[in-house]
PDB file of C-alpha atoms in Angstrom:
ATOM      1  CA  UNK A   1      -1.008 -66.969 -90.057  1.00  0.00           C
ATOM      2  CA  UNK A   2       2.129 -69.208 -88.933  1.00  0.00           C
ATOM      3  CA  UNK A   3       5.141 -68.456 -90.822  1.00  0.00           C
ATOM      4  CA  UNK A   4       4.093 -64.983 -91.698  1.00  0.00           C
ATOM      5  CA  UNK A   5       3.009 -65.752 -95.248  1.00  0.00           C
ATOM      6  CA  UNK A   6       1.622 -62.597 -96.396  1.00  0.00           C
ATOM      7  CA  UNK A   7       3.858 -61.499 -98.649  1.00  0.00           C
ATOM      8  CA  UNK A   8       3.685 -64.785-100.222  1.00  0.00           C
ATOM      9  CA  UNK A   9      -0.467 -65.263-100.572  1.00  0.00           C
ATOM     10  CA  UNK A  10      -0.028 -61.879-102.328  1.00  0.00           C
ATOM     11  CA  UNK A  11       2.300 -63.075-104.784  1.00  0.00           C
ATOM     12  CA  UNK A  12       0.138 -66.004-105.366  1.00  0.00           C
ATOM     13  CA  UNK A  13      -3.230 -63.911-105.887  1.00  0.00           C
ATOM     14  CA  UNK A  14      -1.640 -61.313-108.247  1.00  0.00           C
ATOM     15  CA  UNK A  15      -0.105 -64.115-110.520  1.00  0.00           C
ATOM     16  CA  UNK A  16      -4.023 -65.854-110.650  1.00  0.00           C
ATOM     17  CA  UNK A  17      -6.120 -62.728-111.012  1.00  0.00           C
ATOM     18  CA  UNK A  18      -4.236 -60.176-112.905  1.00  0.00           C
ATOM     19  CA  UNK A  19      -3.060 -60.694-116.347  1.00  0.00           C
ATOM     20  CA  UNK A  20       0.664 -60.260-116.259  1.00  0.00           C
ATOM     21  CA  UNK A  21       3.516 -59.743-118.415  1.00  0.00           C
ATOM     22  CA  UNK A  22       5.763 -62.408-119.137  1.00  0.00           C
ATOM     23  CA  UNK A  23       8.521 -60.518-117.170  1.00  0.00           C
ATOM     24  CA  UNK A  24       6.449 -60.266-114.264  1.00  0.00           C
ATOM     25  CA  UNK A  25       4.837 -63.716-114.353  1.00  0.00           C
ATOM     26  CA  UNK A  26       8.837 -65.024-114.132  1.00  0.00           C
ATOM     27  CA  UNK A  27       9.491 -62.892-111.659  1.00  0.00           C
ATOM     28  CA  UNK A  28       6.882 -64.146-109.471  1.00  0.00           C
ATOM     29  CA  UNK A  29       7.615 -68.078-109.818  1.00  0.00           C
ATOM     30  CA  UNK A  30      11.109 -67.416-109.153  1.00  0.00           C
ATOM     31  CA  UNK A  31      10.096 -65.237-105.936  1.00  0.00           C
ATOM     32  CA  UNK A  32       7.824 -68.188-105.043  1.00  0.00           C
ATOM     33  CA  UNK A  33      10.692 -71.062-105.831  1.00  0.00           C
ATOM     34  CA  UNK A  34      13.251 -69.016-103.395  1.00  0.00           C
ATOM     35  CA  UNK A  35      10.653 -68.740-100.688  1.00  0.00           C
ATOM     36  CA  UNK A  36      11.975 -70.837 -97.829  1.00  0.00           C
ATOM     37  CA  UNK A  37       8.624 -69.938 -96.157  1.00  0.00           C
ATOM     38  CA  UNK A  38       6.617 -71.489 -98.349  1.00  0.00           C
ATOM     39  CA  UNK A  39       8.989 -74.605 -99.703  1.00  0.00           C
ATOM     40  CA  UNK A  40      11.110 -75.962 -97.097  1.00  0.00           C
ATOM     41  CA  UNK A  41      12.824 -78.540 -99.172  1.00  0.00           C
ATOM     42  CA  UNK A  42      14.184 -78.452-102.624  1.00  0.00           C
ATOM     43  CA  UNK A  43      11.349 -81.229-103.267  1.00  0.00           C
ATOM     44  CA  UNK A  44       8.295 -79.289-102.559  1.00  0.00           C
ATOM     45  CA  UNK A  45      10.072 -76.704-105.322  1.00  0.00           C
ATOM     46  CA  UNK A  46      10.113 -79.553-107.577  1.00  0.00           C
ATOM     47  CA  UNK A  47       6.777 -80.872-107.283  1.00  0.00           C
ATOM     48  CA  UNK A  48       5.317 -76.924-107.466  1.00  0.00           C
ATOM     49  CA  UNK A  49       7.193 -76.948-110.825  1.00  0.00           C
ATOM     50  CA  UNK A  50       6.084 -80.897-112.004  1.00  0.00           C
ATOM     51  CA  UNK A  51       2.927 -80.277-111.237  1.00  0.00           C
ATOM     52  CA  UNK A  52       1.995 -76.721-112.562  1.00  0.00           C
ATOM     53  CA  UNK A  53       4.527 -76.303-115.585  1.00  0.00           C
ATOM     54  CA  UNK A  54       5.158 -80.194-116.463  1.00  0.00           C
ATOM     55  CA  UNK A  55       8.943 -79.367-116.070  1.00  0.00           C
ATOM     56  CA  UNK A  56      10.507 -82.979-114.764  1.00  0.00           C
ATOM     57  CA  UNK A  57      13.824 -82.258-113.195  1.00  0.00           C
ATOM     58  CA  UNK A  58      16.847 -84.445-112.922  1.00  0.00           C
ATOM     59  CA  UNK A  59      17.980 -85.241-109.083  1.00  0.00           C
ATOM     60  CA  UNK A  60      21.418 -83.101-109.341  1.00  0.00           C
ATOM     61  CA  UNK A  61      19.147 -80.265-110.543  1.00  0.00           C
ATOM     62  CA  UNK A  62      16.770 -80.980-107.303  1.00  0.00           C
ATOM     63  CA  UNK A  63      19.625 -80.484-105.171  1.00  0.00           C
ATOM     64  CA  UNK A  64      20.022 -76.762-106.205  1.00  0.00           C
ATOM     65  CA  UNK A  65      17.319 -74.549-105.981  1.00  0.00           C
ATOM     66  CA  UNK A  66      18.839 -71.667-108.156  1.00  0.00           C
ATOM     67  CA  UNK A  67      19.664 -74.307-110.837  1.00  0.00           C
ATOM     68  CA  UNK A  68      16.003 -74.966-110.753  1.00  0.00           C
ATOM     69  CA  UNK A  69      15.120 -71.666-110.712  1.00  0.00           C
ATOM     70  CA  UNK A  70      17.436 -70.819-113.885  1.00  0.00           C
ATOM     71  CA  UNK A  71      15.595 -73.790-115.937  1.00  0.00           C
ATOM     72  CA  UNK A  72      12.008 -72.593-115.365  1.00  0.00           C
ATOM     73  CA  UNK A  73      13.227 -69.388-116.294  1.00  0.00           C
ATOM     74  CA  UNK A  74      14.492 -70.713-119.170  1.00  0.00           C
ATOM     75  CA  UNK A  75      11.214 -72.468-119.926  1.00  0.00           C
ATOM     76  CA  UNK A  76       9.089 -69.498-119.181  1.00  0.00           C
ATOM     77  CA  UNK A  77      10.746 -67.574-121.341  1.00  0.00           C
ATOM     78  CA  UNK A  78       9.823 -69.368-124.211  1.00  0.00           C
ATOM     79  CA  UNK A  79       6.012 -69.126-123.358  1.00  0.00           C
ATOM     80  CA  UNK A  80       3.090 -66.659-125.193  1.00  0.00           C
ATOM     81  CA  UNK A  81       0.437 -65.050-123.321  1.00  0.00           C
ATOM     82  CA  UNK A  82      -1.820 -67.628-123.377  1.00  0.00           C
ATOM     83  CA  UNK A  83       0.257 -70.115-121.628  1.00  0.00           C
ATOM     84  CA  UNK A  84       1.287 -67.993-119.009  1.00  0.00           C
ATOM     85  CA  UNK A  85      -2.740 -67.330-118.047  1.00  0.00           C
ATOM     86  CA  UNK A  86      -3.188 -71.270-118.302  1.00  0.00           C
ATOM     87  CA  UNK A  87      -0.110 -72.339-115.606  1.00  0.00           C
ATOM     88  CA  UNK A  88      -0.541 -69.546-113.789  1.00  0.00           C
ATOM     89  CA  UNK A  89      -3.809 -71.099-113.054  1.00  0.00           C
ATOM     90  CA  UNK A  90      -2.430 -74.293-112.006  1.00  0.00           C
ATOM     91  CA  UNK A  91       0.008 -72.794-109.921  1.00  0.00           C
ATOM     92  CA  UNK A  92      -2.525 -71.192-107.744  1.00  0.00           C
ATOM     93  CA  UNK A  93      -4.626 -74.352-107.865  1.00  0.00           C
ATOM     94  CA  UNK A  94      -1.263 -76.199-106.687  1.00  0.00           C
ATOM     95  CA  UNK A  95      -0.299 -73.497-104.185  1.00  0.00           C
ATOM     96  CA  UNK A  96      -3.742 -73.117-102.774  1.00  0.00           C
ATOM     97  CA  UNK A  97      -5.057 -77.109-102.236  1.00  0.00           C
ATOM     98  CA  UNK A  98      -1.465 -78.546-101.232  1.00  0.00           C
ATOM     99  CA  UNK A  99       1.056 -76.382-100.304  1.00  0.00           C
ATOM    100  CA  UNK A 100      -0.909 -73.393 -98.328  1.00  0.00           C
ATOM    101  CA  UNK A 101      -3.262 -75.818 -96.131  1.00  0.00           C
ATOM    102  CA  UNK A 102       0.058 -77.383 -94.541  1.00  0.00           C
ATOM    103  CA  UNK A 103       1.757 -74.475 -93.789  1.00  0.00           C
ATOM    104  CA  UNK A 104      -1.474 -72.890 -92.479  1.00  0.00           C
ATOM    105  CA  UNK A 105      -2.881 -73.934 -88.951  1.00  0.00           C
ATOM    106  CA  UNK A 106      -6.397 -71.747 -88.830  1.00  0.00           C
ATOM    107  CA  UNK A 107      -7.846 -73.725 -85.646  1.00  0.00           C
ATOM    108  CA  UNK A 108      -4.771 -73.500 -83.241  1.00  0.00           C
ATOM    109  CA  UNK A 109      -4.376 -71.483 -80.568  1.00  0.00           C
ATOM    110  CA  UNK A 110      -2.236 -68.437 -80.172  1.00  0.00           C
ATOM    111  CA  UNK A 111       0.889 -68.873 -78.156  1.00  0.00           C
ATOM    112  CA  UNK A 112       2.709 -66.335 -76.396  1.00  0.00           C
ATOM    113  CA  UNK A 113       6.570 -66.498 -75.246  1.00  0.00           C
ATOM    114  CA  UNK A 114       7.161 -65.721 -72.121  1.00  0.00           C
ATOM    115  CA  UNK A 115      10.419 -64.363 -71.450  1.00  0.00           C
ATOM    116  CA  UNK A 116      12.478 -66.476 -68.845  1.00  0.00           C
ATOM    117  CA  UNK A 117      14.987 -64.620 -66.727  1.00  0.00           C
ATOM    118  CA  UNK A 118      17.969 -67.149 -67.401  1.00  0.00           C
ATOM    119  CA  UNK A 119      16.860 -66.780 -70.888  1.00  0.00           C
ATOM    120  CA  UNK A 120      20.178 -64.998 -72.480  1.00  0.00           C
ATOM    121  CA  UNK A 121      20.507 -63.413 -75.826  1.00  0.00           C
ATOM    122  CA  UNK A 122      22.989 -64.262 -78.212  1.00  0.00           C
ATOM    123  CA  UNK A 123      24.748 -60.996 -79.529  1.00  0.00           C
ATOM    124  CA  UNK A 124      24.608 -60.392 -83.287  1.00  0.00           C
ATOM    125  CA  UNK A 125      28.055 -60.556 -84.679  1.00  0.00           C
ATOM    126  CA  UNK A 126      29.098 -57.549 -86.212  1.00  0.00           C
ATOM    127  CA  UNK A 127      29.050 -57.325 -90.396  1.00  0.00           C
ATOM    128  CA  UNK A 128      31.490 -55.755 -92.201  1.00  0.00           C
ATOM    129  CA  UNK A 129      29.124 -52.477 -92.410  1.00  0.00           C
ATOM    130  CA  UNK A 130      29.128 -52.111 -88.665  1.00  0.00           C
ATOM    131  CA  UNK A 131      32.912 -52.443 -88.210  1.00  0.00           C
ATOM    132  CA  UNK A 132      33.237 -49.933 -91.078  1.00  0.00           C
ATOM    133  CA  UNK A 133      30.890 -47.437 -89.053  1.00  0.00           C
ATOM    134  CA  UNK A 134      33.188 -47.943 -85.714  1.00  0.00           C
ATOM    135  CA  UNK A 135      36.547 -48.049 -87.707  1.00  0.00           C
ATOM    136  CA  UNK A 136      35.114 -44.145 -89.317  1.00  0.00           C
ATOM    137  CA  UNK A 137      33.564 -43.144 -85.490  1.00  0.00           C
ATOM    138  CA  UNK A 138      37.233 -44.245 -83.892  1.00  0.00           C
ATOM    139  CA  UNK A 139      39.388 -42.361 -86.731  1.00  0.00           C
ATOM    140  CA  UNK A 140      37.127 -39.028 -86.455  1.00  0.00           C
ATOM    141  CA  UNK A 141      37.472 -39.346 -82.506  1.00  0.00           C
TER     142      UNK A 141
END
């Protein structure tokens, strides 16, 4: 699949076919929400959250996805059992009949990269872990 979206179908079918704690059930949206993978804009989070828990947010609060994130978590919290089985039914009817089908191209054609000799890769900068490593292999040298 493009993208690599298998970790993200798997979310999606263990919040629609197994019951799940409320814990859990929040943990999943919000893993879903932060998925640039799957929502490319902070608009596509949005809609996902208008149209499977009814939540209507304001445009500052569209413009951060954690800030979204922190209100549905806020809003799930406050759900029973019941309610969770119900959206997370809409969710996977959202997820699966609008969001999926665009990020999913099952008719194309594979392509392979070909390497190209005056191709040149960038080198990763080093993090702070790596420097630490060097800074302990130059003082035991």
């Amino acid at each position: 699949m493009e993208n690599d979206l298998k970790y993200e179908i798997k979310i999606i079918h263990q919040l629609r076919f197994n019951a799940t704690a409320k814990e859990s059930f929040i943990g999943y949206i919000v893993l879903l929400m932060l998925s640039k993978k799957l929502f490319s804009f902070n608009t596509d989070v949005s809609d996902l959250v208008f149209n499977s828990l009814g939540v209507k947010f304001l445009p500052y609060a569209v413009r951060s996805r954690t800030l979204m994130v922190a209100k549905v978590c806020k809003f799930c919290s406050e759900l029973n059992a019941q309610e969770i089985n119900h959206i997370s039914i809409k969710v996977y009817d959202y997820l699966m009949s609008e969001v999926l089908p665009k990020k999913t191209n099952i008719g194309s054609d594979i392509v392979v990269n070909v390497k190209n000799e005056n191709y040149k890769i960038k080198q990763k900068k080093n993090n702070a872990l790596e420097n630490m490593n060097l800074w302990i292999k130059n003082k035991n040298k």
